[in-house]
mmCIF file of N, CA and C in Angstrom:
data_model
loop_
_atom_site.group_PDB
_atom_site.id
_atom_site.type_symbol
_atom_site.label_atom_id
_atom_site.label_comp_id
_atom_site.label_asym_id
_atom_site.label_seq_id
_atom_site.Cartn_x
_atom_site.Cartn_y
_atom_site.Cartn_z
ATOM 1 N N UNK A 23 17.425 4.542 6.468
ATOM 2 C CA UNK A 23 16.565 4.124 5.356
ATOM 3 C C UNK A 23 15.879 2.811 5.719
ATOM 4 N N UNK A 24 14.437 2.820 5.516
ATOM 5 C CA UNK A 24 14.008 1.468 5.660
ATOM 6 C C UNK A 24 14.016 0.744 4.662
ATOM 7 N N UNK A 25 13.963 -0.696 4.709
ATOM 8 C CA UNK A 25 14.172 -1.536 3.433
ATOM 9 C C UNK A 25 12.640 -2.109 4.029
ATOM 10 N N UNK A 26 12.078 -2.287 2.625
ATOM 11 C CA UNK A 26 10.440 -2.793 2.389
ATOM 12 C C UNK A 26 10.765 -4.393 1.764
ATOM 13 N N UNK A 27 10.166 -4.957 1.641
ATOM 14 C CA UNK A 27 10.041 -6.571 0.970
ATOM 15 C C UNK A 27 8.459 -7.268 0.737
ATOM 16 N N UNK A 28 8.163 -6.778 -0.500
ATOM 17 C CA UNK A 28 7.053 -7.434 -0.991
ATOM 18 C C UNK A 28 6.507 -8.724 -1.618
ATOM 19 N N UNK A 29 5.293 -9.130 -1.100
ATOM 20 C CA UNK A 29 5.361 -10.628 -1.779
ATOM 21 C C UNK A 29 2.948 -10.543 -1.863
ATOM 22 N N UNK A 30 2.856 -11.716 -2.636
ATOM 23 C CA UNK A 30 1.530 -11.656 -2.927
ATOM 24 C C UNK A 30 1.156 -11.538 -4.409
ATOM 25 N N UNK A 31 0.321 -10.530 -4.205
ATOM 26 C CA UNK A 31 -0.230 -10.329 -5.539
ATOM 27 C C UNK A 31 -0.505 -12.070 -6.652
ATOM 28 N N UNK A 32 -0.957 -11.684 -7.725
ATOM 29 C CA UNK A 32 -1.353 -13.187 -8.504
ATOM 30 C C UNK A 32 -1.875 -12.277 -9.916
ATOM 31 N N UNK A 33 -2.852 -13.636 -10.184
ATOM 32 C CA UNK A 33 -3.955 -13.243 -11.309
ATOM 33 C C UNK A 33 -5.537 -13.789 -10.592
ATOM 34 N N UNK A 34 -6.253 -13.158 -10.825
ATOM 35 C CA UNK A 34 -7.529 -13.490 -10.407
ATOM 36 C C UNK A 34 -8.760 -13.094 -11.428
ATOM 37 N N UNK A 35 -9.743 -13.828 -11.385
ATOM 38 C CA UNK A 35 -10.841 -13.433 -12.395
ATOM 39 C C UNK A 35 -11.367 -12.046 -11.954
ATOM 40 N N UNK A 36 -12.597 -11.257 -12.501
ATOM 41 C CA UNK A 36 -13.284 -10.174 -11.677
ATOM 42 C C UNK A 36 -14.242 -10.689 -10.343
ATOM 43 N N UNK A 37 -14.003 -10.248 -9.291
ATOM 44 C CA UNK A 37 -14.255 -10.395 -8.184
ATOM 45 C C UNK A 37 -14.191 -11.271 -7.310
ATOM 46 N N UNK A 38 -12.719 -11.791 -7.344
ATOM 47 C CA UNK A 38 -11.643 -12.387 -6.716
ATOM 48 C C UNK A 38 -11.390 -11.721 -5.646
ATOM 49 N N UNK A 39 -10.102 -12.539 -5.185
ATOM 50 C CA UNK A 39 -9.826 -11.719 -4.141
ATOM 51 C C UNK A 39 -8.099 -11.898 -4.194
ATOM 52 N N UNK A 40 -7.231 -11.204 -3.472
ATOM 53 C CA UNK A 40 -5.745 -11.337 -3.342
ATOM 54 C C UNK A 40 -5.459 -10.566 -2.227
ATOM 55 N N UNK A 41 -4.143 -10.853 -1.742
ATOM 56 C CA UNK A 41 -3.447 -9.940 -0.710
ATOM 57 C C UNK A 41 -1.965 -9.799 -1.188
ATOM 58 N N UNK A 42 -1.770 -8.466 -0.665
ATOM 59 C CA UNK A 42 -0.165 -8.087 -0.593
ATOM 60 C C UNK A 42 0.511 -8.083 0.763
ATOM 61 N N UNK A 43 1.217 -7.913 0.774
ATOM 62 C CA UNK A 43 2.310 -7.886 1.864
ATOM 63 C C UNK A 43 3.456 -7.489 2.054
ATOM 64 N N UNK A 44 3.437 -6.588 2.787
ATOM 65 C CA UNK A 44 4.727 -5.193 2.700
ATOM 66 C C UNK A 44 5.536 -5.740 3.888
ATOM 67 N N UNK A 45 6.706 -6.082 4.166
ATOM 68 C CA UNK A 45 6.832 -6.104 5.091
ATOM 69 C C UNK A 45 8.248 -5.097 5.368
ATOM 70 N N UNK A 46 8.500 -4.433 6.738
ATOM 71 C CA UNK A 46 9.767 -3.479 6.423
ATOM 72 C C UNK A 46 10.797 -3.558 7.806
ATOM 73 N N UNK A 47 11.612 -3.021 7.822
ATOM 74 C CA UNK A 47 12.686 -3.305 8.831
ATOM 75 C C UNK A 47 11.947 -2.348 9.567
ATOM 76 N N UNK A 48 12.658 -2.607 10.882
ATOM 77 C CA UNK A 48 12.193 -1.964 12.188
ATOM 78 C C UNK A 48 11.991 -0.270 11.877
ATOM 79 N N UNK A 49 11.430 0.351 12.284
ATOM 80 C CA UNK A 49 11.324 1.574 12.749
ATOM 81 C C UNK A 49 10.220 1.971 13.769
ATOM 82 N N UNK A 50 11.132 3.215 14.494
ATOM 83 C CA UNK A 50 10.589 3.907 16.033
ATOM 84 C C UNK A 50 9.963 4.465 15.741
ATOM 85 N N UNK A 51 9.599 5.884 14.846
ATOM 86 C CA UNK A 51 8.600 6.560 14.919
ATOM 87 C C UNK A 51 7.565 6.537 14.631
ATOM 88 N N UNK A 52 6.862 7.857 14.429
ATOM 89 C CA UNK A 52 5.482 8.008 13.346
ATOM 90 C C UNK A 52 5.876 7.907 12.237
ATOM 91 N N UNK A 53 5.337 7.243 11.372
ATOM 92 C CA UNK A 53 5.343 7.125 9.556
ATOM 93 C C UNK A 53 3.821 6.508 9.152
ATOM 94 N N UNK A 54 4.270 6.545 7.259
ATOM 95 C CA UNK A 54 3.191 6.208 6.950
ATOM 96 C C UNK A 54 3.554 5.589 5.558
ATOM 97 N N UNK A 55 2.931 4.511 5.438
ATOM 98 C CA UNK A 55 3.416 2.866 4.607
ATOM 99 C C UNK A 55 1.967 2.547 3.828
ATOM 100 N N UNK A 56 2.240 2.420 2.919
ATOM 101 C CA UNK A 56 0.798 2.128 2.121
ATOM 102 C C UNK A 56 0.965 1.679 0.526
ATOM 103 N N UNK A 57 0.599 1.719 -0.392
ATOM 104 C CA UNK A 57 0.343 1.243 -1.730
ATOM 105 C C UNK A 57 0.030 2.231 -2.650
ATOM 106 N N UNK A 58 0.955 2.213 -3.962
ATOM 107 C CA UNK A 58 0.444 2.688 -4.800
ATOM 108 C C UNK A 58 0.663 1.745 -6.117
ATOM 109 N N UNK A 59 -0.531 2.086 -7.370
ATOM 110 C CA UNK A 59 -0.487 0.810 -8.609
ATOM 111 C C UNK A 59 -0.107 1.422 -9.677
ATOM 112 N N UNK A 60 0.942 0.991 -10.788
ATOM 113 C CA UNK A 60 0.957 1.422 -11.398
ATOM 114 C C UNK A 60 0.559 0.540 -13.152
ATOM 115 N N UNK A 61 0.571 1.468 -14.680
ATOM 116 C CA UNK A 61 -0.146 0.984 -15.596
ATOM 117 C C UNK A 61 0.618 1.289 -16.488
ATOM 118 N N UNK A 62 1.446 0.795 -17.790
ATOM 119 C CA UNK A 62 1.640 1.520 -18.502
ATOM 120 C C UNK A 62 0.821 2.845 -18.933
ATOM 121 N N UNK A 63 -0.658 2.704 -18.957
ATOM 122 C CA UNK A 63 -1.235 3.581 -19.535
ATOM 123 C C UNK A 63 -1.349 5.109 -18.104
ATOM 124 N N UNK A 64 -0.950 4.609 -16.835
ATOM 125 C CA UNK A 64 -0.798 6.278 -16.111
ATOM 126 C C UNK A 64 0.062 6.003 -15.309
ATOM 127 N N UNK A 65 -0.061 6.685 -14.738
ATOM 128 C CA UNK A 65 1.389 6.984 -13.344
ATOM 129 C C UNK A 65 0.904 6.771 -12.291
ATOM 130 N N UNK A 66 2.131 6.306 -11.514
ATOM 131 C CA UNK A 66 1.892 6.141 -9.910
ATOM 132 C C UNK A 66 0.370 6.438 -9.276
ATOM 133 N N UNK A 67 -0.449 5.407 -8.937
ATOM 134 C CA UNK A 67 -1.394 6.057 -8.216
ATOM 135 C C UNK A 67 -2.044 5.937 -7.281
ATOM 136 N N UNK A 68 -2.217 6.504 -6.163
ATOM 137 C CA UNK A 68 -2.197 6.288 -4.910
ATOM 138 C C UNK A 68 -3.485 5.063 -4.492
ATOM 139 N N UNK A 69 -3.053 3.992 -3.434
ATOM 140 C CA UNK A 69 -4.093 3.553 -3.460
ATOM 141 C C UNK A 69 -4.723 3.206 -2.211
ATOM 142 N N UNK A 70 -3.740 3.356 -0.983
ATOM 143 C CA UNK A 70 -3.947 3.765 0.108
ATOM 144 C C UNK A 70 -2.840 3.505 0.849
ATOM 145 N N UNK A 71 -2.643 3.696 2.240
ATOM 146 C CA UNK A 71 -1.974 4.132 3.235
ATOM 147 C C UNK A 71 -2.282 3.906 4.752
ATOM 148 N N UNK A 72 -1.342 4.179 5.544
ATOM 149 C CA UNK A 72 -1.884 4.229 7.086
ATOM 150 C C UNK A 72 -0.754 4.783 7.765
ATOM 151 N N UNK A 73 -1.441 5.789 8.429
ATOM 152 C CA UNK A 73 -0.099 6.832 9.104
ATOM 153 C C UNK A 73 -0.309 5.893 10.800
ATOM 154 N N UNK A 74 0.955 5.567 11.151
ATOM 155 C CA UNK A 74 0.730 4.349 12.667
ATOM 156 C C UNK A 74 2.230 4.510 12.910
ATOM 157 N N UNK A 75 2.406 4.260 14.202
ATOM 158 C CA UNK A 75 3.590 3.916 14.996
ATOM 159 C C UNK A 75 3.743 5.267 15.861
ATOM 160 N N UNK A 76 4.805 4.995 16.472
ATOM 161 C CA UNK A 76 4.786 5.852 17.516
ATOM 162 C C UNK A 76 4.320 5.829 18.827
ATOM 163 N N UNK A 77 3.635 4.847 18.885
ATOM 164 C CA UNK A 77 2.370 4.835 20.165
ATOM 165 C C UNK A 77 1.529 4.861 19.998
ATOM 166 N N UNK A 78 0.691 5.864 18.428
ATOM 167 C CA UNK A 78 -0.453 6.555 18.568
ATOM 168 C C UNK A 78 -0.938 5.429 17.522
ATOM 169 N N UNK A 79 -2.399 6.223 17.857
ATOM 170 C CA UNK A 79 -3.417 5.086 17.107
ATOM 171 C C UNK A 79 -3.172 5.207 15.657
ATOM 172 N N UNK A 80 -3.493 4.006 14.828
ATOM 173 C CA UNK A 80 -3.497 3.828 13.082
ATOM 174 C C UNK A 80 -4.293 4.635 12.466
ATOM 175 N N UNK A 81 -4.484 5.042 11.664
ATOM 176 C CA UNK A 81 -5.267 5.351 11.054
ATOM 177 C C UNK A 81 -5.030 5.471 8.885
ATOM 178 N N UNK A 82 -6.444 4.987 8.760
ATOM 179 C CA UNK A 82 -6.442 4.267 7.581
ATOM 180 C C UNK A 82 -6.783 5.362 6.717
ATOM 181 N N UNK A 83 -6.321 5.051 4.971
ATOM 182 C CA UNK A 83 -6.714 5.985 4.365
ATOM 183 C C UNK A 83 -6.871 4.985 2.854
ATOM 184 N N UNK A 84 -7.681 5.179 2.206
ATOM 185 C CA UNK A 84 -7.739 4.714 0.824
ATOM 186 C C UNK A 84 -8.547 5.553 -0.197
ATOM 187 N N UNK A 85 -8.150 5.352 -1.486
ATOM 188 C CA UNK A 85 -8.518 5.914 -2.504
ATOM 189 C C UNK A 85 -10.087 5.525 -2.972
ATOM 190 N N UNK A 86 -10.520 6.373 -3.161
ATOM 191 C CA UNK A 86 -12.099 5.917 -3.791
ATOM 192 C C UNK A 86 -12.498 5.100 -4.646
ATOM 193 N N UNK A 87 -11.652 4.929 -5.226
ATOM 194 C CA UNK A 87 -11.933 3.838 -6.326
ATOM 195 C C UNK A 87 -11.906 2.319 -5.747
ATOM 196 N N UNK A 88 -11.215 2.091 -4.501
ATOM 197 C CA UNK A 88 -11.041 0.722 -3.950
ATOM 198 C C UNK A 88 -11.122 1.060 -2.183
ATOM 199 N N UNK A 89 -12.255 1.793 -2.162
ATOM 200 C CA UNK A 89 -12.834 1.900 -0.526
ATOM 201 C C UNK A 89 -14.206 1.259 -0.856
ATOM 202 N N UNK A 90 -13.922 0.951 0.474
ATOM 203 C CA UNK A 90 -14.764 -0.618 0.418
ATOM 204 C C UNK A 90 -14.438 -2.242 0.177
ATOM 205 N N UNK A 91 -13.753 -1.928 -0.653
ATOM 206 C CA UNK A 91 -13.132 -3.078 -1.158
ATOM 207 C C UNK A 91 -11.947 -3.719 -0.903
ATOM 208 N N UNK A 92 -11.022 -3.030 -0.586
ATOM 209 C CA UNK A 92 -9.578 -2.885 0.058
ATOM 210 C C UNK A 92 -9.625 -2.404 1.295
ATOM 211 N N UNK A 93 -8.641 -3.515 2.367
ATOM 212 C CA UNK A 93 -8.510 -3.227 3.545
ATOM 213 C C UNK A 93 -6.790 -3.126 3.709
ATOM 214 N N UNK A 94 -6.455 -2.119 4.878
ATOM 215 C CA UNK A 94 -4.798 -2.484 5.344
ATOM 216 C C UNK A 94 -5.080 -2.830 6.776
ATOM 217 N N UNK A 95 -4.190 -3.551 6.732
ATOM 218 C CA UNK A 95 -3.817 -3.789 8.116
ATOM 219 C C UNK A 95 -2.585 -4.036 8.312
ATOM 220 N N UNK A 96 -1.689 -4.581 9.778
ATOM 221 C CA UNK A 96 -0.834 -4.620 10.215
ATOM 222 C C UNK A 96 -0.643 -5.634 11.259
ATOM 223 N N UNK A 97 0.624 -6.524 11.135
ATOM 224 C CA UNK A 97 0.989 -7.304 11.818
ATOM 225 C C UNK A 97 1.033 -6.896 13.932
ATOM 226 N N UNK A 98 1.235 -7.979 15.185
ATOM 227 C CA UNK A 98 1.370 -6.956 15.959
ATOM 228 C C UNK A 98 2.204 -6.123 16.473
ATOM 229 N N UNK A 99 3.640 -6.455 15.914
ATOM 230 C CA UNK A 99 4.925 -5.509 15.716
ATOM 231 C C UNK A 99 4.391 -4.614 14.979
ATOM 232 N N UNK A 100 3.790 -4.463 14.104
ATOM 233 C CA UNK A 100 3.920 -3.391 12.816
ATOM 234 C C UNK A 100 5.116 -3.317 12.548
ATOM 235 N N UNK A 101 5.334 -4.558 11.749
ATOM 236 C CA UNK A 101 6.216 -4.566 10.753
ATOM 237 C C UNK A 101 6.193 -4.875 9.490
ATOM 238 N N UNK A 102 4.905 -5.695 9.159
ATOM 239 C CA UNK A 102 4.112 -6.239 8.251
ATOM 240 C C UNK A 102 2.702 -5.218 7.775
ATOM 241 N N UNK A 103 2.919 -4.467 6.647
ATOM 242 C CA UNK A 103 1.578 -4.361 6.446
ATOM 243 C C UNK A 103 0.833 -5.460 5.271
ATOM 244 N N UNK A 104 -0.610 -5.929 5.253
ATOM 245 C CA UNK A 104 -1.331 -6.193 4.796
ATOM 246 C C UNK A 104 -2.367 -5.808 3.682
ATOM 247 N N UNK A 105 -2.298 -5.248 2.612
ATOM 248 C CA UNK A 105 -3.812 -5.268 1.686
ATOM 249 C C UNK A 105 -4.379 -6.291 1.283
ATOM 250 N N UNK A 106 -5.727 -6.539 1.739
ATOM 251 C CA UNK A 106 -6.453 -7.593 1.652
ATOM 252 C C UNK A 106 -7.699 -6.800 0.246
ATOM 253 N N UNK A 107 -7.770 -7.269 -1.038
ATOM 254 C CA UNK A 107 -8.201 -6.768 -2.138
ATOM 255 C C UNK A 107 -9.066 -7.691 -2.393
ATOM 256 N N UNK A 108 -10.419 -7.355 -2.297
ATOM 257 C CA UNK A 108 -11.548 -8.112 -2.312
ATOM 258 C C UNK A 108 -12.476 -7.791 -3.836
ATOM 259 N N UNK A 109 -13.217 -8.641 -4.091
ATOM 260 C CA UNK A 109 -13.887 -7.690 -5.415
ATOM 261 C C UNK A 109 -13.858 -7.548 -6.675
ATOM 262 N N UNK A 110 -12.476 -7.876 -6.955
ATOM 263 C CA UNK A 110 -11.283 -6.987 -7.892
ATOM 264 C C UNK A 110 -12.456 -7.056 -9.023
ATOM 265 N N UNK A 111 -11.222 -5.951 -9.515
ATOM 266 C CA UNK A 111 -12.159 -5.444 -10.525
ATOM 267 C C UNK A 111 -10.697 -5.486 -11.730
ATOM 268 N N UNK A 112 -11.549 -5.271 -13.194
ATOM 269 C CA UNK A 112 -10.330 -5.344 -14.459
ATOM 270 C C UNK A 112 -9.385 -4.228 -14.327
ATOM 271 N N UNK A 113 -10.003 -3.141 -13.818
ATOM 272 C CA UNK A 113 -8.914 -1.439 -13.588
ATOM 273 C C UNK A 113 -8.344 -1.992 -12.150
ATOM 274 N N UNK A 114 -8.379 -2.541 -11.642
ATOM 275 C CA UNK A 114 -7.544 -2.771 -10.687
ATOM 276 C C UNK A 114 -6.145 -3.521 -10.700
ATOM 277 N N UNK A 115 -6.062 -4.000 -11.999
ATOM 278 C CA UNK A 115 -4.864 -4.275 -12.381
ATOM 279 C C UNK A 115 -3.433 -3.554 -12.628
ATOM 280 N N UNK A 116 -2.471 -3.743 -12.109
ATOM 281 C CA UNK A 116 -1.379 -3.351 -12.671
ATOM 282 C C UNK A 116 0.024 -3.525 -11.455
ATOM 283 N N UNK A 117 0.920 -2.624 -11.551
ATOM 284 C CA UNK A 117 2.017 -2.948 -10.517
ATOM 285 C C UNK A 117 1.640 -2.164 -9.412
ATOM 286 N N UNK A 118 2.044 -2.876 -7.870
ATOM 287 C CA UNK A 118 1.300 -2.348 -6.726
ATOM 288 C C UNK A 118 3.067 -2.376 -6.211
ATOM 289 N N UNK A 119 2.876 -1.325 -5.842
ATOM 290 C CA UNK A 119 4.471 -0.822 -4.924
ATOM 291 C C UNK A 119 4.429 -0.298 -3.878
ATOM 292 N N UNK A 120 4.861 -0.946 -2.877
ATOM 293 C CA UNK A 120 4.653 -0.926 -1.446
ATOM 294 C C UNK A 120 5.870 0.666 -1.133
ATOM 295 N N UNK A 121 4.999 1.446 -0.517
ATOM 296 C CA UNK A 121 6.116 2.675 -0.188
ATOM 297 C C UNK A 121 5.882 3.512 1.498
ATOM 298 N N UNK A 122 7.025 3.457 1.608
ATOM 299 C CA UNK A 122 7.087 3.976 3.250
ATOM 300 C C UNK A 122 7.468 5.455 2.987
ATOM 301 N N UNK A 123 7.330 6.553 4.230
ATOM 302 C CA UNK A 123 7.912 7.168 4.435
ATOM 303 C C UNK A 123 8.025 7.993 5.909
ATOM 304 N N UNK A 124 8.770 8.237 6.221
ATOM 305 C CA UNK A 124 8.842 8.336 7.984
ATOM 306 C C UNK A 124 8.851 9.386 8.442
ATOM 307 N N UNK A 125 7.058 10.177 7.714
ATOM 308 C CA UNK A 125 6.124 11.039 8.784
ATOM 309 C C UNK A 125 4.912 10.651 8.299
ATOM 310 N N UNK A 126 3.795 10.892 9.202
ATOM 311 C CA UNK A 126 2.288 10.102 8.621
ATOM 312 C C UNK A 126 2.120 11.611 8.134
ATOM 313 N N UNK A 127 1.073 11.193 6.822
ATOM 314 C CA UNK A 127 0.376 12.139 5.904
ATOM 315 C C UNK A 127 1.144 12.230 4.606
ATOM 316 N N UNK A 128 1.873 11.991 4.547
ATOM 317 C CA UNK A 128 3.025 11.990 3.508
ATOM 318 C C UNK A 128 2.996 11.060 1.859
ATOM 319 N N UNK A 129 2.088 10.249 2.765
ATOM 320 C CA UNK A 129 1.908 8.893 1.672
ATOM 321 C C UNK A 129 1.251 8.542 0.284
ATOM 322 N N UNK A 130 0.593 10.428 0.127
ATOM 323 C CA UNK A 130 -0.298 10.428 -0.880
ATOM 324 C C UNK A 130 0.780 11.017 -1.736
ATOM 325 N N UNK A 131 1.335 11.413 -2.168
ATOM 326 C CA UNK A 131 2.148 11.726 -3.025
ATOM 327 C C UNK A 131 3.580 11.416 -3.884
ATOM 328 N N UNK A 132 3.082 10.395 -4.780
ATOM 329 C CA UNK A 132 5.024 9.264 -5.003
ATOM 330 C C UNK A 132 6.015 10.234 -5.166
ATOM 331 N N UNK A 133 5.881 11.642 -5.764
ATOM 332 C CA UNK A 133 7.326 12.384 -5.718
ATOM 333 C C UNK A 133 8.057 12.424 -4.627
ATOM 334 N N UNK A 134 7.430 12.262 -3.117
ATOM 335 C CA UNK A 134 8.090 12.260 -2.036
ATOM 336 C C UNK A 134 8.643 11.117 -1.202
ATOM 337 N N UNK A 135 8.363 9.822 -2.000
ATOM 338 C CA UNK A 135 8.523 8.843 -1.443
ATOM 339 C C UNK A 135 9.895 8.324 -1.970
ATOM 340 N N UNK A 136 10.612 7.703 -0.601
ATOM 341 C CA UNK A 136 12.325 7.643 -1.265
ATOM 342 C C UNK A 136 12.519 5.913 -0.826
ATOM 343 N N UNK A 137 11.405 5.437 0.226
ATOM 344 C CA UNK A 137 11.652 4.066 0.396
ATOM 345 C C UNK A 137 10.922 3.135 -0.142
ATOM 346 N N UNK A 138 10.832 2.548 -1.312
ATOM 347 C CA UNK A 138 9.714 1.960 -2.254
ATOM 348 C C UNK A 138 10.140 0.124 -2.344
ATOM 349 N N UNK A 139 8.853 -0.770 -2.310
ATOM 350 C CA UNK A 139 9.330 -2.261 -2.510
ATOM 351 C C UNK A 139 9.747 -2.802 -3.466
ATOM 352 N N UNK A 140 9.702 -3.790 -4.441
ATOM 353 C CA UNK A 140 10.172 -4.256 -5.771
ATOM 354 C C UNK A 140 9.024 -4.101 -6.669
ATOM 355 N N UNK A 141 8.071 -4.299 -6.123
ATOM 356 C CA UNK A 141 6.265 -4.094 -6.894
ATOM 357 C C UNK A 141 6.080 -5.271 -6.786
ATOM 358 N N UNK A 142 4.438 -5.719 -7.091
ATOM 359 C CA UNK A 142 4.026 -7.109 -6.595
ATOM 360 C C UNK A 142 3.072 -7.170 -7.930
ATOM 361 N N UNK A 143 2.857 -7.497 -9.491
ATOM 362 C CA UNK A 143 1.861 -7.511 -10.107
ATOM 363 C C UNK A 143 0.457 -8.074 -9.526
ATOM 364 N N UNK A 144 -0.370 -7.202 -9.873
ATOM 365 C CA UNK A 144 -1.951 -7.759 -9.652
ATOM 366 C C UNK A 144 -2.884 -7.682 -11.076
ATOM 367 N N UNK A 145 -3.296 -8.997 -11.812
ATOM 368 C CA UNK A 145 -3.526 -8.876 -12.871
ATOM 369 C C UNK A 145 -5.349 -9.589 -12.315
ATOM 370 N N UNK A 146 -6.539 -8.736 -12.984
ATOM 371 C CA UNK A 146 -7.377 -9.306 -12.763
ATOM 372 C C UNK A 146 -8.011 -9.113 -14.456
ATOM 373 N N UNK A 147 -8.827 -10.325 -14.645
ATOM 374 C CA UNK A 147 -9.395 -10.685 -15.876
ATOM 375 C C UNK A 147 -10.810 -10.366 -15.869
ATOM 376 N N UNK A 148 -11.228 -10.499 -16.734
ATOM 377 C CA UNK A 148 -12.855 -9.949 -16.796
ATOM 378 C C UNK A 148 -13.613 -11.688 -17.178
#
């Protein structure tokens, strides 16, 4: 099991900026580690991802609502991932929960995710 540890997030006006920071214990293989936010008013929702390790190249994935605007990246261990949240917007608010799981492609869906961080609030104001 990997253990995740999140830190970041804030409050920011509309089109601010913030970062998160996932960071997780070692692992060898392919997986895939990314973000999802959640609202009282909906559920878990995906907000992007990156299937990496293994050797093979990263590759990025984000939700439409915050492409463009949101970047991931990764420390040069990859042990650290990064969302750098530019823009923000008022719907971009809520709890952001850093979640791994150890095969890439996997990351779009929270029913399958079993290694999740503490959540990091991101509150943006209008």
């Amino acid at each position: 099991q990997v253990k995740l540890r999140e830190s970041g997030g804030g409050s920011v006006q509309t089109g601010g900026s913030l970062r998160l920071v996932c960071a997780k214990s070692p692992y060898s293989g392919r997986y895939c580690m990314g973000w999802f936010r959640q609202t009282p008013q909906k559920d878990r929702e995906w907000v992007g991802h990156i299937d990496a390790g293994g050797g093979l190249p990263t590759y990025q994935y984000y939700a439409d609502s915050v492409k463009g605007r949101f970047t991931l990246s990764q420390d040069d261990d990859e042990n650290i991932l990064f969302l750098q949240m530019n823009s923000l917007k008022p719907e971009d608010t809520g709890m952001y929960v850093c979640a791994f799981y150890p095969r890439p492609g996997y990351c779009y869906t929270p029913t399958l995710i079993e290694d999740w961080g503490q959540g990091a609030q991101v509150t943006v104001s209008s």
